PDB file of C-alpha atoms in Angstrom:
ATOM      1  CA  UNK A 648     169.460-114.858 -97.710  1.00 42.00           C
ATOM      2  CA  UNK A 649     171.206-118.053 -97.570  1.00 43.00           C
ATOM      3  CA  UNK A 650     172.481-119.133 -94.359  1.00 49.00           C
ATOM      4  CA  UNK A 651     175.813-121.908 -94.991  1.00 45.00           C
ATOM      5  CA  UNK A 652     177.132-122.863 -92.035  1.00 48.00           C
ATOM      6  CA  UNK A 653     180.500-125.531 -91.306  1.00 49.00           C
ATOM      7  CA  UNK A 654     178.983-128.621 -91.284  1.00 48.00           C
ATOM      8  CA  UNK A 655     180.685-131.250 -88.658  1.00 47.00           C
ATOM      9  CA  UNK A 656     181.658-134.111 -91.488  1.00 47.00           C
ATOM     10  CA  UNK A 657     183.744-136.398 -89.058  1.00 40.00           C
ATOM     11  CA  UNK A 658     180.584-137.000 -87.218  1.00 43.00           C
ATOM     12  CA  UNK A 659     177.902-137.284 -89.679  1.00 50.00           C
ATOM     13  CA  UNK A 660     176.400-140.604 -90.075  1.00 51.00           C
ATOM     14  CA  UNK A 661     174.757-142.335 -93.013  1.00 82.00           C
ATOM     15  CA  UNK A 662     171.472-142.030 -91.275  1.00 89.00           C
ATOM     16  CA  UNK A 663     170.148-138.650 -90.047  1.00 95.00           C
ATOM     17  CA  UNK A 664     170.098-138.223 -86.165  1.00 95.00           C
ATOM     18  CA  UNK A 665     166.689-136.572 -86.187  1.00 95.00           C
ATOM     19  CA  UNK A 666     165.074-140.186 -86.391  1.00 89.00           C
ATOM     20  CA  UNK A 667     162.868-139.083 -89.715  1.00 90.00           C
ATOM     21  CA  UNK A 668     164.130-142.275 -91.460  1.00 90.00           C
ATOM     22  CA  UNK A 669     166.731-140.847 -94.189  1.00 94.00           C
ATOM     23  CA  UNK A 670     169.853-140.489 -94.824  1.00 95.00           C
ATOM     24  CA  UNK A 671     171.788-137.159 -93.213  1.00 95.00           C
ATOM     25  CA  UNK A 672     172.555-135.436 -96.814  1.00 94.00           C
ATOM     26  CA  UNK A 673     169.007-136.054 -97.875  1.00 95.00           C
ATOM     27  CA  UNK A 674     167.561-134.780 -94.231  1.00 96.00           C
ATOM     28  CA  UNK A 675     168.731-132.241 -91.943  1.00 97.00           C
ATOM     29  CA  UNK A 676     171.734-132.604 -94.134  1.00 96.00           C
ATOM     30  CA  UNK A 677     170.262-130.471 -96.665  1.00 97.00           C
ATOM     31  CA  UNK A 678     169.504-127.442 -93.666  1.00 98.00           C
ATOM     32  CA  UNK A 679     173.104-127.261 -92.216  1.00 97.00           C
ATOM     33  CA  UNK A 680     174.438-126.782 -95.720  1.00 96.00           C
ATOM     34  CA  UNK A 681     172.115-123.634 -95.834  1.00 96.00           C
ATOM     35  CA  UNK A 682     168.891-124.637 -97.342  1.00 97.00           C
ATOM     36  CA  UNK A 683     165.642-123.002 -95.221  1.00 97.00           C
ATOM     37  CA  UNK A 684     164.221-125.659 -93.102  1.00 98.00           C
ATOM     38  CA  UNK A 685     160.351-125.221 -94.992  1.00 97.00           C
ATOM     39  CA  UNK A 686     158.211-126.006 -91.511  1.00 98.00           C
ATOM     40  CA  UNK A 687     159.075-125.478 -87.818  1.00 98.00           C
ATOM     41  CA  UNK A 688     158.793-129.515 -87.802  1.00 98.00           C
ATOM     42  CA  UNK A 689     161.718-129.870 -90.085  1.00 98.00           C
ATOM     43  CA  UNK A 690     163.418-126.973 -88.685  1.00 98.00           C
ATOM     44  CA  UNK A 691     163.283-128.311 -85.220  1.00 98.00           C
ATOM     45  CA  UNK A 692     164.232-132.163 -86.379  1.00 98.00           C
ATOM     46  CA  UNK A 693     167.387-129.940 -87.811  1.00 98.00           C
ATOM     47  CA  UNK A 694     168.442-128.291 -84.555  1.00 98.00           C
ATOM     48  CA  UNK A 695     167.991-131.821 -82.963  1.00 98.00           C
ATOM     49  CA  UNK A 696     170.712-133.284 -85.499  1.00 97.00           C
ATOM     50  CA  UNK A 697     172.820-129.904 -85.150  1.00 97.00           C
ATOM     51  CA  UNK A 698     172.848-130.669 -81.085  1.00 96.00           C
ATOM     52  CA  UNK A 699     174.144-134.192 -81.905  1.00 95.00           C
ATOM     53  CA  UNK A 700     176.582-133.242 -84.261  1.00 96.00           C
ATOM     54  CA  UNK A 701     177.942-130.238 -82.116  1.00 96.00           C
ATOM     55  CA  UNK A 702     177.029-127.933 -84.996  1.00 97.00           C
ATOM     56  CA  UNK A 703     177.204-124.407 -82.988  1.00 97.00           C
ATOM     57  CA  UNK A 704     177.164-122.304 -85.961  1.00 97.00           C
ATOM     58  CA  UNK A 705     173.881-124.076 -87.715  1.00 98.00           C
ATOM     59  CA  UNK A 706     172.185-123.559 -83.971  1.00 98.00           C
ATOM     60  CA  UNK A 707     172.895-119.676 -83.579  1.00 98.00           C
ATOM     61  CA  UNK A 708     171.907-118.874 -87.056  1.00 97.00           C
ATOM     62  CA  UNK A 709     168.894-120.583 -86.696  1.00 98.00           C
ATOM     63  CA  UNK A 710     168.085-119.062 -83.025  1.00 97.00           C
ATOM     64  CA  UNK A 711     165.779-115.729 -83.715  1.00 97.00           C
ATOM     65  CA  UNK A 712     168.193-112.934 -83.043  1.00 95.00           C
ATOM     66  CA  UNK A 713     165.964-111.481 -79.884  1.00 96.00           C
ATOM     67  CA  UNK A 714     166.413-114.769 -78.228  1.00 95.00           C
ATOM     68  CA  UNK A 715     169.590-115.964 -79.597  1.00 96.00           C
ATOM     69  CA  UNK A 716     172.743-116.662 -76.715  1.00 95.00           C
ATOM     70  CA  UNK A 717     176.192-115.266 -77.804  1.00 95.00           C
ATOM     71  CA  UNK A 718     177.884-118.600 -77.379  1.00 94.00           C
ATOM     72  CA  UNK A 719     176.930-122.376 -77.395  1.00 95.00           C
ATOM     73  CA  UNK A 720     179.142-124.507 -75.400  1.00 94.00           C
ATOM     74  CA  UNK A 721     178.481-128.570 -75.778  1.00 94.00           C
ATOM     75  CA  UNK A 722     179.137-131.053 -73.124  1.00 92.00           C
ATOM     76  CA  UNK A 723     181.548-133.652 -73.574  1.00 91.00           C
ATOM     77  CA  UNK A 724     179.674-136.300 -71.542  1.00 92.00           C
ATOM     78  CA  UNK A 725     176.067-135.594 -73.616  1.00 93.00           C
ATOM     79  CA  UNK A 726     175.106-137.563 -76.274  1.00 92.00           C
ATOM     80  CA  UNK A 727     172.107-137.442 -77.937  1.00 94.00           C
ATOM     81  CA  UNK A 728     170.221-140.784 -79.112  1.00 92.00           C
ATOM     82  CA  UNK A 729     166.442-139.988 -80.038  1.00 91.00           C
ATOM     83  CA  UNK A 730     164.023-137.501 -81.058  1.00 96.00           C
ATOM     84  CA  UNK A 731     160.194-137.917 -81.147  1.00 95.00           C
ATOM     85  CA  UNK A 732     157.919-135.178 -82.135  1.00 97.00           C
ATOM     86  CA  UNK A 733     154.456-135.560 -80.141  1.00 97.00           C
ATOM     87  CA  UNK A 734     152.774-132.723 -82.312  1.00 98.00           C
ATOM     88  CA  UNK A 735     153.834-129.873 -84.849  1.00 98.00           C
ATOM     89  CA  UNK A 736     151.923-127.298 -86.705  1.00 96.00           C
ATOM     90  CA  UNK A 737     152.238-124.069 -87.620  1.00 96.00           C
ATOM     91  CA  UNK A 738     149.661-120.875 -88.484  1.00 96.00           C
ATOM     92  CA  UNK A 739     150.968-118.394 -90.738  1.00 95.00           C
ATOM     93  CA  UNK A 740     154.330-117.009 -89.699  1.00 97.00           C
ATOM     94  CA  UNK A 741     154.277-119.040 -86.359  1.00 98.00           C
ATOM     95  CA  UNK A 742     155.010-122.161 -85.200  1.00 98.00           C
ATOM     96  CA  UNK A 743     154.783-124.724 -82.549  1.00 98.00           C
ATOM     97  CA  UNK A 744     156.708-128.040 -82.416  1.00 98.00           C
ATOM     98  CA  UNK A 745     156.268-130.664 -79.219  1.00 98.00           C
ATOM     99  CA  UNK A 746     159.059-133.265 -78.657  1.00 98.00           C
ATOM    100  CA  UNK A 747     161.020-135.084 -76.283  1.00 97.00           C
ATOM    101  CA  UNK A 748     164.373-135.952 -76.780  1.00 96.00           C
ATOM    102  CA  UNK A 749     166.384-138.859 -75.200  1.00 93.00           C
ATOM    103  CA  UNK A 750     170.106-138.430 -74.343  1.00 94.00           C
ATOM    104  CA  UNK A 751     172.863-139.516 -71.736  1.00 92.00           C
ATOM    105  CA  UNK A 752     174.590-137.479 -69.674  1.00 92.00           C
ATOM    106  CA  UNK A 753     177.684-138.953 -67.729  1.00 90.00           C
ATOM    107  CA  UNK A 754     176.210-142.259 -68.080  1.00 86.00           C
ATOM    108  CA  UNK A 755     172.547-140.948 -66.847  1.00 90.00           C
ATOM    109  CA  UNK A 756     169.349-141.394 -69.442  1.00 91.00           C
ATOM    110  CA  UNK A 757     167.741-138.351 -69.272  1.00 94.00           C
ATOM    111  CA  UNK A 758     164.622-137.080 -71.519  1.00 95.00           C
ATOM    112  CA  UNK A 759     164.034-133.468 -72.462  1.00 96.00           C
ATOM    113  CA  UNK A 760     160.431-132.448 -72.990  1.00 97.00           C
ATOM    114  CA  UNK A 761     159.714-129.111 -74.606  1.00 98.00           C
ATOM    115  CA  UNK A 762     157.286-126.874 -76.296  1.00 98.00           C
ATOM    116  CA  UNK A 763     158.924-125.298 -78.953  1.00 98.00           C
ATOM    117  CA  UNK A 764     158.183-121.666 -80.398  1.00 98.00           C
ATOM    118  CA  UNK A 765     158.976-120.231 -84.044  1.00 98.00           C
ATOM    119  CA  UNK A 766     158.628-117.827 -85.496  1.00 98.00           C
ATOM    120  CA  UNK A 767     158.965-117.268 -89.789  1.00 98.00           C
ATOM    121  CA  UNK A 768     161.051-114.104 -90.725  1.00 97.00           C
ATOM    122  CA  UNK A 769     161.941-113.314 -94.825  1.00 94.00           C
ATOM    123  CA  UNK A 770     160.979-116.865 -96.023  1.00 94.00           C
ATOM    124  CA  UNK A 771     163.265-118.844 -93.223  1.00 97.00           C
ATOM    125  CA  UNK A 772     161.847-119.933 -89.494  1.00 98.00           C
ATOM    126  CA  UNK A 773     163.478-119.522 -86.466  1.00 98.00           C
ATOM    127  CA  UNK A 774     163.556-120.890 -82.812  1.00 98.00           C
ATOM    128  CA  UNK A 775     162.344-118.557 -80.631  1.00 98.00           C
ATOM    129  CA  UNK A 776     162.205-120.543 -77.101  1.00 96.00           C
ATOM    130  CA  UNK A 777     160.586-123.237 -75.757  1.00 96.00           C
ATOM    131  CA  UNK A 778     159.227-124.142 -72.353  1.00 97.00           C
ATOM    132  CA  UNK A 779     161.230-127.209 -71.077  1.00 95.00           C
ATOM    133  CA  UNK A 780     161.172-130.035 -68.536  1.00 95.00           C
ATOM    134  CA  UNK A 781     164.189-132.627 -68.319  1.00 92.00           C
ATOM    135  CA  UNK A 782     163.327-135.851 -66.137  1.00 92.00           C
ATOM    136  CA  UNK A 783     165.233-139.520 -66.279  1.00 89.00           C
ATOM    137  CA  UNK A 784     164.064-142.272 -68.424  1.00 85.00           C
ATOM    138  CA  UNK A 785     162.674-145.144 -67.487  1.00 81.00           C
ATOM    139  CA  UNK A 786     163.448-148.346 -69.993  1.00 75.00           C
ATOM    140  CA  UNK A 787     162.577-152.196 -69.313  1.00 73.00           C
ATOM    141  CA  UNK A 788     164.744-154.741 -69.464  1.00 74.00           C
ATOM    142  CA  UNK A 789     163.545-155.920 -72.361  1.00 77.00           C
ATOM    143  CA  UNK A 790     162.649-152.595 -74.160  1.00 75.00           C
ATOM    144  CA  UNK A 791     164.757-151.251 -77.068  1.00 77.00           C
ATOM    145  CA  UNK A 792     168.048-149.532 -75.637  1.00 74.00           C
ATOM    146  CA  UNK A 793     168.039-146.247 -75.718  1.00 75.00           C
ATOM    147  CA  UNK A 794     171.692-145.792 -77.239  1.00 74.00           C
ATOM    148  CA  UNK A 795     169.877-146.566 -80.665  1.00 73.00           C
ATOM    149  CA  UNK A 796     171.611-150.252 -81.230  1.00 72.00           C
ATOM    150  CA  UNK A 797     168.550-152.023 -81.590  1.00 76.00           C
ATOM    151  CA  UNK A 798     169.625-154.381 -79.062  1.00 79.00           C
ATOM    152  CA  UNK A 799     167.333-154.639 -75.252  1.00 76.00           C
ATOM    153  CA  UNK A 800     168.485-152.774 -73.166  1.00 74.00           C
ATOM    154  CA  UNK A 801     169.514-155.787 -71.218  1.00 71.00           C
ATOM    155  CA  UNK A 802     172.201-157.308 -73.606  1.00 73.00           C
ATOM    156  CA  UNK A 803     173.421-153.571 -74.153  1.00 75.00           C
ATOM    157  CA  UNK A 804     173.554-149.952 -71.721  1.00 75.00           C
ATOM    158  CA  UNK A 805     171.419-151.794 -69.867  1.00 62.00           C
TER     159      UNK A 805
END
């Protein structure tokens, strides 16, 4: 069953917010328009872009229907900068996926930390939950901003 969703175009950007180095239509681009995400990995690194895009409808189809909230509501003072996956695997028709995320929130840094859970249903994999921890981030002066610029954090949000 193929799942299309509306896909945010005024705020997709040439490169793909899930960090994995292409460009959005070749990446995560590729899941919102409703092909199956073919490991938790990439299905999580899709969820990540659909949180930074606002995507809604991409997130609840992709949310296993036991778990799945009736609504997502965004924040209009989040916005989400980075995504690093720590470890990913999967065995058989489940799937684990550990990342940490970097954002700002009303002008706060924040990282979220979680454990992610999938499960695979009729070919496609789905987010099932994830045990989270949110904490602030801590960058150097001279360390990369976070805002994804490429400039230190001191000539920049720093």
């Amino acid at each position: 069953m193929s799942q299309v969703v509306d896909q945010p175009q005024a705020r997709v950007k040439e490169v793909c917010p899930c960090n994995g180095g292409k460009a959005y239509g070749q990446c995560c681009g590729l899941y919102h328009g409703g092909q199956a995400a073919p490991t938790p990995e990439a299905l999580m690194r899709s969820r990540y872009s659909a949180f930074a895009l606002e995507n809604a409808d991409y997130l609840l189809a992709t949310w296993h229907r036991d778990y799945r909230p009736q609504t997502i509501e965004f924040a209009a003072d989040t916005r989400w900068t980075g995504l690093e996956i720590l470890q990913a695997g999967s065995d058989g028709d489940t799937g684990v996926v550990h990342f940490v995320a970097t954002f700002n929130e009303a002008g706060e840094w924040l990282l979220l930390e979680e454990k992610s859970r999938f499960e695979r249903l009729e070919d496609r994999w789905y987010y099932l939950a994830g045990e989270t921890d949110f904490r602030p981030a801590s960058v150097g002066r001279n360390d990369p901003c976070l805002c994804g610029s490429g400039k230190k954090s001191k000539k920049c949000c720093g």
